[in-house]
Coordinates of C-alpha atoms and ligand atoms in Angstrom, one line a residue:
T214 CA 189.6 96.5 -187.8
Q215 CA 191.0 94.2 -185.3
E216 CA 193.7 96.4 -184.4
H217 CA 191.3 99.4 -184.1
V218 CA 189.0 97.5 -181.6
G219 CA 192.3 96.8 -179.8
T220 CA 193.4 100.3 -179.6
E221 CA 189.7 101.4 -178.5
R222 CA 189.7 98.7 -175.7
A223 CA 193.0 99.9 -174.5
E224 CA 192.0 103.6 -174.2
L225 CA 188.8 102.4 -172.5
L226 CA 190.6 100.7 -170.1
A227 CA 193.0 103.2 -169.4
D228 CA 190.3 105.9 -168.9
A229 CA 188.2 103.7 -166.8
D230 CA 191.5 102.9 -164.5
K231 CA 192.1 106.6 -164.2
R232 CA 188.5 107.3 -163.1
T233 CA 188.0 104.3 -160.6
L234 CA 191.1 102.9 -159.1
I235 CA 193.3 103.8 -156.4
H236 CA 196.7 101.9 -157.2
P237 CA 199.1 100.9 -154.4
H238 CA 201.8 103.5 -154.3
S239 CA 200.1 106.2 -156.1
V240 CA 199.1 109.5 -155.6
I241 CA 195.6 110.5 -154.6
G242 CA 193.7 112.5 -157.4
A243 CA 196.6 112.2 -159.9
P244 CA 196.4 109.0 -161.6
A245 CA 199.2 107.9 -163.7
E246 CA 198.7 106.7 -167.3
P247 CA 198.3 102.9 -166.6
L248 CA 200.3 100.1 -168.1
V249 CA 197.3 97.6 -168.7
L250 CA 198.8 94.4 -168.8
D251 CA 196.7 91.3 -170.5
R252 CA 198.8 88.0 -170.5
G253 CA 202.2 86.7 -169.8
E254 CA 204.3 83.8 -170.7
G255 CA 207.8 82.9 -169.2
A256 CA 209.7 86.0 -168.7
V257 CA 207.4 88.2 -171.0
V258 CA 204.1 90.2 -170.3
W259 CA 202.0 91.8 -172.9
D260 CA 200.1 95.1 -172.5
V261 CA 196.5 95.3 -173.8
N262 CA 198.0 97.0 -176.9
G263 CA 199.8 93.8 -177.8
R264 CA 203.1 95.3 -177.1
S265 CA 205.6 93.0 -175.3
Y266 CA 207.9 93.5 -172.5
I267 CA 210.7 91.5 -170.9
D268 CA 210.0 91.3 -167.3
G269 CA 213.1 92.1 -165.5
T270 CA 211.6 92.3 -162.1
C271 CA 209.4 89.3 -162.1
G272 CA 206.8 91.7 -161.3
L273 CA 207.5 92.6 -157.7
W274 CA 210.0 89.7 -157.3
Q275 CA 206.8 87.2 -156.9
C276 CA 207.4 85.1 -159.8
P277 CA 210.6 82.6 -160.4
V278 CA 208.6 80.2 -162.4
G279 CA 207.7 82.8 -164.9
H280 CA 204.2 83.8 -166.0
G281 CA 201.6 81.6 -167.6
R282 CA 201.9 78.1 -166.1
D283 CA 199.1 76.1 -167.0
E284 CA 200.2 73.4 -164.1
L285 CA 199.5 76.1 -161.8
A286 CA 196.4 77.1 -163.1
A287 CA 195.4 73.6 -163.1
A288 CA 196.2 72.9 -159.5
A289 CA 194.1 75.8 -158.4
A290 CA 191.2 74.8 -160.4
E291 CA 191.5 71.2 -159.2
Q292 CA 191.4 72.6 -155.6
M293 CA 188.7 75.1 -156.2
G294 CA 186.5 72.6 -157.5
R295 CA 187.0 70.2 -154.6
L296 CA 187.1 72.5 -151.6
E297 CA 187.7 76.3 -152.4
F298 CA 188.2 77.3 -148.7
Y299 CA 187.3 76.8 -145.3
S300 CA 188.8 78.3 -142.5
S301 CA 192.1 77.1 -140.5
F302 CA 191.2 78.5 -137.2
G303 CA 191.4 76.4 -134.3
D304 CA 190.9 72.8 -135.1
Y305 CA 189.9 73.1 -138.8
S306 CA 192.3 71.9 -141.5
N307 CA 192.8 70.9 -145.1
E308 CA 195.2 68.4 -147.1
P309 CA 197.0 71.0 -149.1
S310 CA 198.1 73.0 -146.3
I311 CA 199.4 69.9 -144.3
R312 CA 201.2 68.6 -147.2
L313 CA 202.5 71.9 -148.0
A314 CA 203.9 72.4 -144.3
E315 CA 205.4 68.9 -144.3
R316 CA 207.2 70.1 -147.8
L317 CA 208.5 73.3 -146.1
L318 CA 210.1 71.8 -143.4
E319 CA 211.9 69.2 -145.5
L320 CA 213.4 72.3 -147.3
A321 CA 213.9 74.7 -144.5
P322 CA 217.0 74.8 -142.1
P323 CA 217.0 71.8 -139.8
N324 CA 216.0 73.8 -136.7
M325 CA 212.7 74.7 -138.3
R326 CA 209.6 72.9 -136.8
R327 CA 206.3 74.6 -137.7
V328 CA 204.4 76.6 -140.1
F329 CA 201.9 79.5 -140.1
L330 CA 200.3 80.1 -143.3
T331 CA 199.7 83.6 -144.1
N332 CA 198.3 85.8 -147.3
G333 CA 201.6 87.6 -147.8
G334 CA 204.6 89.2 -146.8
S335 CA 203.7 91.9 -144.6
E336 CA 201.2 89.7 -142.7
G337 CA 203.8 87.1 -142.3
N338 CA 206.0 89.8 -140.4
E339 CA 203.1 90.9 -138.4
T340 CA 202.7 87.3 -137.3
A341 CA 206.5 86.9 -136.7
I342 CA 206.8 90.0 -134.7
K343 CA 203.9 89.0 -132.7
L344 CA 204.7 85.6 -132.0
A345 CA 208.4 86.8 -131.1
R346 CA 206.8 89.1 -128.5
L347 CA 204.5 86.5 -127.4
A348 CA 207.0 83.9 -126.8
H349 CA 208.9 86.0 -124.3
H350 CA 205.7 87.0 -122.8
H351 CA 204.7 83.7 -122.0
A352 CA 208.1 82.6 -121.0
G353 CA 207.9 85.1 -118.0
N354 CA 209.3 88.2 -119.6
P355 CA 206.5 90.5 -120.7
E356 CA 209.1 93.5 -120.7
R357 CA 210.9 91.7 -123.5
F358 CA 209.0 93.3 -126.6
V359 CA 211.7 95.6 -128.3
I360 CA 212.3 94.8 -132.0
L361 CA 215.6 95.6 -133.5
A362 CA 215.3 96.4 -137.4
R363 CA 217.6 98.1 -139.6
E364 CA 217.6 101.3 -141.9
G365 CA 216.9 100.5 -145.4
G366 CA 215.2 97.4 -144.4
Y367 CA 211.8 96.8 -146.1
H368 CA 209.1 94.4 -144.1
G369 CA 205.8 95.6 -145.5
M370 CA 203.1 98.2 -145.0
G371 CA 201.0 96.7 -141.7
G372 CA 201.1 98.5 -138.3
G373 CA 204.2 96.3 -137.1
S374 CA 205.8 95.5 -140.5
L375 CA 205.8 99.5 -141.4
A376 CA 207.1 100.2 -137.8
A377 CA 210.2 98.0 -138.7
T378 CA 210.7 99.5 -142.1
G379 CA 213.5 101.6 -142.3
I380 CA 212.5 103.9 -145.3
D381 CA 211.4 107.5 -144.1
R382 CA 209.3 108.0 -147.1
L383 CA 207.1 105.1 -146.6
R384 CA 206.5 105.9 -142.8
A385 CA 205.7 109.3 -143.2
G386 CA 202.1 110.8 -142.8
F387 CA 200.4 107.7 -140.8
G388 CA 201.0 109.1 -137.3
P389 CA 202.4 106.9 -134.5
L390 CA 203.3 103.4 -135.4
M391 CA 203.8 100.5 -133.5
P392 CA 206.0 101.3 -130.5
G393 CA 208.8 99.3 -129.5
I394 CA 211.2 99.2 -132.6
E395 CA 214.8 100.3 -132.3
F396 CA 216.7 100.9 -135.7
L397 CA 220.4 100.1 -136.7
A398 CA 222.5 101.2 -139.3
K399 CA 221.9 100.3 -143.0
P400 CA 224.1 97.0 -143.6
H401 CA 225.7 98.7 -146.7
S402 CA 229.1 97.7 -148.0
V403 CA 229.9 99.6 -151.3
R404 CA 232.5 97.8 -153.6
G405 CA 233.2 95.1 -151.1
A406 CA 234.3 97.4 -148.1
D407 CA 234.8 95.6 -145.0
V408 CA 231.7 96.7 -142.8
T409 CA 231.1 93.9 -140.4
D410 CA 233.1 95.0 -137.7
R411 CA 231.6 98.4 -137.5
L412 CA 228.1 96.6 -138.1
V413 CA 228.4 94.0 -135.5
G414 CA 230.1 96.5 -132.9
E415 CA 226.9 98.9 -133.4
L416 CA 224.7 95.9 -132.4
E417 CA 226.5 95.1 -129.4
E418 CA 226.3 98.6 -128.4
R419 CA 222.8 99.2 -129.0
I420 CA 221.8 95.9 -126.9
A421 CA 224.1 97.0 -124.1
E422 CA 222.3 100.5 -124.3
I423 CA 218.7 99.2 -124.3
G424 CA 219.2 96.4 -122.3
P425 CA 219.3 92.6 -123.8
E426 CA 216.4 91.6 -121.2
R427 CA 214.1 94.2 -123.2
I428 CA 214.9 92.9 -126.5
A429 CA 212.5 90.3 -128.3
A430 CA 213.8 90.0 -131.7
F431 CA 216.2 91.2 -134.5
I432 CA 214.3 91.5 -138.1
G433 CA 216.1 91.8 -141.3
E434 CA 216.5 90.8 -144.8
P435 CA 219.1 88.2 -145.9
V436 CA 219.8 90.6 -148.8
L437 CA 218.2 94.4 -148.6
G438 CA 215.7 94.3 -151.3
V439 CA 213.7 97.5 -151.7
G440 CA 216.4 99.3 -149.9
G441 CA 218.5 98.7 -152.9
M442 CA 219.6 95.2 -153.5
V443 CA 222.4 95.2 -151.2
P444 CA 224.1 91.8 -150.4
P445 CA 225.9 91.7 -146.9
P446 CA 229.3 90.9 -146.4
E447 CA 229.8 86.9 -146.3
D448 CA 230.7 87.0 -142.5
Y449 CA 227.8 89.6 -141.7
W450 CA 225.2 87.1 -140.7
P451 CA 226.9 84.4 -139.0
R452 CA 228.5 86.9 -136.9
V453 CA 225.1 88.9 -136.0
Q454 CA 223.4 85.4 -135.2
D455 CA 226.1 84.7 -132.8
V456 CA 225.7 87.9 -130.9
L457 CA 221.9 87.6 -130.9
R458 CA 222.2 84.1 -129.6
R459 CA 224.4 85.2 -126.7
H460 CA 222.0 87.5 -125.5
G461 CA 218.9 85.4 -126.2
I462 CA 217.4 87.7 -128.9
L463 CA 215.5 85.8 -131.4
L464 CA 216.3 86.2 -135.3
I465 CA 213.4 86.7 -137.6
L466 CA 214.4 86.7 -141.3
D467 CA 212.5 88.3 -143.8
E468 CA 212.9 85.7 -146.7
V469 CA 209.9 87.1 -148.5
V470 CA 212.0 88.0 -151.7
T471 CA 215.1 85.7 -150.9
A472 CA 213.3 82.5 -150.5
F473 CA 212.3 79.7 -153.2
G474 CA 215.4 80.2 -155.6
R475 CA 215.8 84.0 -155.9
I476 CA 219.7 83.7 -154.3
G477 CA 220.2 80.0 -155.7
H478 CA 219.0 78.4 -152.6
W479 CA 215.3 77.1 -151.1
F480 CA 216.0 79.9 -148.3
G481 CA 218.7 82.5 -148.1
S482 CA 219.5 81.3 -144.6
A483 CA 221.1 78.6 -146.1
R484 CA 223.3 80.9 -148.5
Y485 CA 224.5 82.6 -145.5
G486 CA 224.7 79.7 -143.2
I487 CA 222.6 80.7 -140.5
E488 CA 219.5 79.2 -138.6
P489 CA 217.0 81.9 -137.8
D490 CA 214.2 81.5 -135.1
L491 CA 211.6 82.5 -137.5
I492 CA 211.5 82.9 -141.4
V493 CA 209.2 84.8 -143.2
T494 CA 208.3 84.0 -146.7
A495 CA 205.7 84.8 -149.5
K496 CA 205.9 85.9 -153.1
G497 CA 207.8 83.0 -154.7
L498 CA 206.2 80.4 -152.5
T499 CA 203.1 80.6 -155.3
S500 CA 205.1 82.5 -157.9
G501 CA 202.3 85.0 -157.1
Y502 CA 199.9 83.1 -159.2
I503 CA 197.7 83.6 -155.8
P504 CA 198.4 85.5 -152.8
M505 CA 200.2 83.4 -150.0
G506 CA 202.9 83.6 -147.6
A507 CA 204.3 81.4 -144.9
V508 CA 206.1 82.1 -141.6
L509 CA 208.4 79.0 -140.3
A510 CA 209.2 78.6 -136.6
G511 CA 212.3 77.0 -134.9
E512 CA 212.5 75.1 -132.0
R513 CA 213.5 77.9 -129.9
V514 CA 210.6 80.5 -130.1
L515 CA 208.4 77.3 -130.2
D516 CA 209.9 76.2 -126.9
L517 CA 209.4 79.9 -125.4
A518 CA 205.7 79.8 -126.7
D519 CA 204.8 76.5 -125.7
G520 CA 201.3 76.4 -124.2
A521 CA 200.6 80.1 -125.1
A522 CA 197.3 80.7 -126.8
F523 CA 198.3 82.7 -130.0
L524 CA 195.2 84.7 -130.5
H525 CA 196.2 85.6 -134.1
G526 CA 195.0 84.8 -137.4
F527 CA 193.3 86.4 -140.6
T528 CA 190.4 84.8 -142.3
Y529 CA 192.3 83.2 -145.2
N530 CA 195.2 81.7 -143.4
G531 CA 195.9 78.2 -144.5
H532 CA 194.1 78.7 -147.9
P533 CA 193.7 75.3 -149.6
V534 CA 193.9 76.6 -153.0
G535 CA 197.0 78.6 -152.1
S536 CA 198.8 75.8 -150.8
A537 CA 197.9 73.4 -153.8
V538 CA 199.6 76.3 -156.0
A539 CA 202.7 76.5 -153.6
L540 CA 203.0 72.7 -153.7
A541 CA 202.8 72.8 -157.6
N542 CA 205.3 75.6 -157.7
I543 CA 207.7 74.1 -155.4
G544 CA 207.4 71.1 -157.8
I545 CA 208.2 73.3 -160.9
L546 CA 211.4 75.3 -159.2
E547 CA 212.6 71.8 -158.2
R548 CA 211.9 69.8 -161.5
E549 CA 213.2 72.6 -163.7
G550 CA 216.4 73.2 -161.7
L551 CA 215.8 76.9 -161.2
L552 CA 217.7 77.0 -158.1
E553 CA 220.8 76.2 -160.1
R554 CA 220.0 78.5 -162.8
A555 CA 219.4 81.5 -160.5
E556 CA 223.2 81.0 -159.7
T557 CA 224.3 80.7 -163.3
L558 CA 222.0 83.3 -164.9
G559 CA 222.7 85.9 -161.9
A560 CA 226.4 85.6 -162.5
Q561 CA 226.0 86.1 -166.2
L562 CA 223.8 89.3 -165.7
L563 CA 226.0 90.6 -163.0
A564 CA 229.0 90.4 -165.4
A565 CA 227.2 91.8 -168.3
L566 CA 226.4 94.9 -166.0
K567 CA 229.4 95.3 -164.2
P568 CA 231.3 97.5 -167.0
L569 CA 228.7 100.2 -165.8
E570 CA 230.8 100.8 -162.7
R571 CA 233.2 102.7 -165.1
L572 CA 230.8 105.4 -165.6
D573 CA 231.2 108.4 -162.8
H574 CA 227.3 108.4 -162.2
V575 CA 227.1 104.8 -161.4
L576 CA 228.2 103.9 -157.6
E577 CA 228.1 99.9 -157.7
V578 CA 226.6 97.2 -159.8
R579 CA 226.0 94.4 -157.5
G580 CA 223.9 91.0 -156.9
V581 CA 223.7 87.8 -155.5
G582 CA 221.9 85.1 -157.3
M583 CA 219.1 86.7 -159.5
M584 CA 218.8 89.9 -157.2
L585 CA 220.7 92.6 -158.7
G586 CA 221.0 96.4 -158.4
V587 CA 222.7 99.2 -160.3
E588 CA 223.2 102.1 -157.9
L589 CA 223.4 105.4 -159.4
T590 CA 225.2 108.6 -157.6
G591 CA 224.8 112.0 -157.5
P592 CA 222.4 114.7 -156.6
D593 CA 219.8 113.6 -159.2
A594 CA 220.6 109.9 -158.9
A595 CA 217.0 109.2 -157.9
T596 CA 215.5 110.9 -160.7
A597 CA 218.0 109.6 -163.2
A598 CA 217.0 105.8 -161.9
A599 CA 213.2 106.9 -162.5
G600 CA 214.4 107.8 -166.3
V601 CA 216.0 104.7 -166.7
Q602 CA 212.9 102.8 -165.6
A603 CA 210.9 104.9 -168.0
G604 CA 213.3 104.6 -171.0
A605 CA 213.8 101.2 -170.6
R606 CA 209.8 100.3 -170.7
A607 CA 209.7 102.4 -173.5
D608 CA 212.0 100.0 -175.1
G609 CA 210.1 97.0 -174.1
V610 CA 212.1 96.2 -170.8
I611 CA 210.4 96.3 -167.4
V612 CA 213.1 97.4 -164.6
R613 CA 212.4 99.2 -161.5
A614 CA 213.9 102.5 -159.8
S615 CA 213.9 101.8 -156.1
G616 CA 215.3 105.2 -154.7
T617 CA 218.6 105.4 -156.5
T618 CA 218.9 102.0 -157.3
I619 CA 217.6 100.3 -160.4
V620 CA 216.6 96.9 -159.3
L621 CA 216.7 93.6 -161.2
S622 CA 215.0 90.2 -160.4
P623 CA 213.8 88.4 -163.4
P624 CA 212.0 85.4 -163.6
L625 CA 214.6 82.6 -163.2
V626 CA 213.1 80.8 -166.5
I627 CA 214.2 83.8 -168.5
D628 CA 216.2 82.5 -171.7
E629 CA 219.8 83.8 -172.4
G630 CA 218.7 85.8 -175.6
R631 CA 216.2 87.9 -173.4
L632 CA 218.8 88.1 -170.5
D633 CA 221.4 89.8 -173.1
T634 CA 218.5 92.2 -174.5
L635 CA 217.7 93.1 -170.9
A636 CA 221.5 93.9 -170.0
R637 CA 221.8 95.7 -173.2
V638 CA 218.8 98.0 -172.9
L639 CA 219.6 98.8 -169.4
T640 CA 223.2 99.5 -170.2
E641 CA 222.1 101.9 -172.9
H642 CA 219.9 103.7 -170.6
V643 CA 222.1 103.7 -167.5
T644 CA 224.9 105.1 -169.8
A645 CA 222.8 107.9 -171.1
A646 CA 221.2 108.6 -167.8
Ligands
LIG606 N1 209.2 91.9 -146.8 C1 210.0 91.9 -147.8 C2 211.4 91.7 -147.8 C3 209.6 92.5 -149.1 O1 210.1 92.9 -150.2 C4 208.1 92.7 -149.2 C5 207.5 93.3 -150.6 O2 208.2 93.7 -151.3 C6 207.2 92.6 -147.9 C7 207.8 92.1 -147.1 C8 205.8 92.7 -148.0 O3 205.2 91.6 -148.7 P1 203.6 92.1 -149.1 O4 203.8 93.0 -150.1 O5 203.2 90.5 -149.8 O6 203.0 92.2 -147.9

């Protein structure tokens, strides 16, 4: 029967997966039973057995416009048929990349001037870190290379981006990483505790210890993502920005998750009222239909680096197909009012989950826009969070355990019925955890 053929195919695929692939973030030699996905539409994905799942995480945060958008497939196909790719090194260029850069600068904070197109978030952070260091070097301060990063921050898996990632389990085992990175405390305010004075005080002290003349830049996510969906106190970013400016330290804002509507704005910088010197984006730029990112550079960093040879670039930077998809994706976000929708639905989901804070094993339910986290507490909290992830999936809802926090970031197109189901299933599993 049709169903039998389907089951057989699913088993063959699962078997072949386990024999052949190394998955990112997996254990070598101990492959997990894979969930082999087959198709998606809106906020739902189906596996090869035909089972459906509500996508409570938007994959890895990458899909604000939802799955299965023909318009994005058409944009990619159209561009592939015309010019699939040509390098952007040096003086080569292509129309979709030019148009995308123009569009991004229209949407970005007013101090942004130029765009460097990448293949993803890690590469974007490598680019931003190198550009910040090069800018000071070129301006006559080669000793100004220290990057301030934060515990709990996640910036990717490359040499510099991992070095700036403040999550020990991800750094272990790879030998020495990029030198010159200094860590500050995790900007964590549980249940609204006022922590800004402490964090800004620590920043000032560390700058004095290290010497401002040695510090190139500060890197941070507007809202900690992998580190547990932690929104900062409202006054945190403006105050950090003031301190950095006073000392001539550049601000790199890692907006790989927060840009393109996730927290209700094109850029999280607007949400927190700041103007960073470099903004790193990826994921939502193309909704993940094709790997792409963009680094936006502001006037201060460009002034410092004016005339410097930036001998940096990856083959697929400025990809015309990625750029065409990004333009179409931005069009959908705008046309369908998805930024506003992130605010409305995010508030609704937060209100639905907030009662979980009554449980002793729930430390906090928090969120901004459609970035939410349910943090568990207690000695077995990480195991319990992993159990919630597994239990919800068995009930047809995908959520993700990141340490002790269950993280949620549904596609912005999710309908209210599915949002209710997501909240109900999660509530059941967290309650039983
Ligand atoms: N920065 C942040 C804030 C992220 O959340 C991620 C990925 O989750 C990255 C950077 C790395 O991006 P990529 O996996 O595209 O290299």
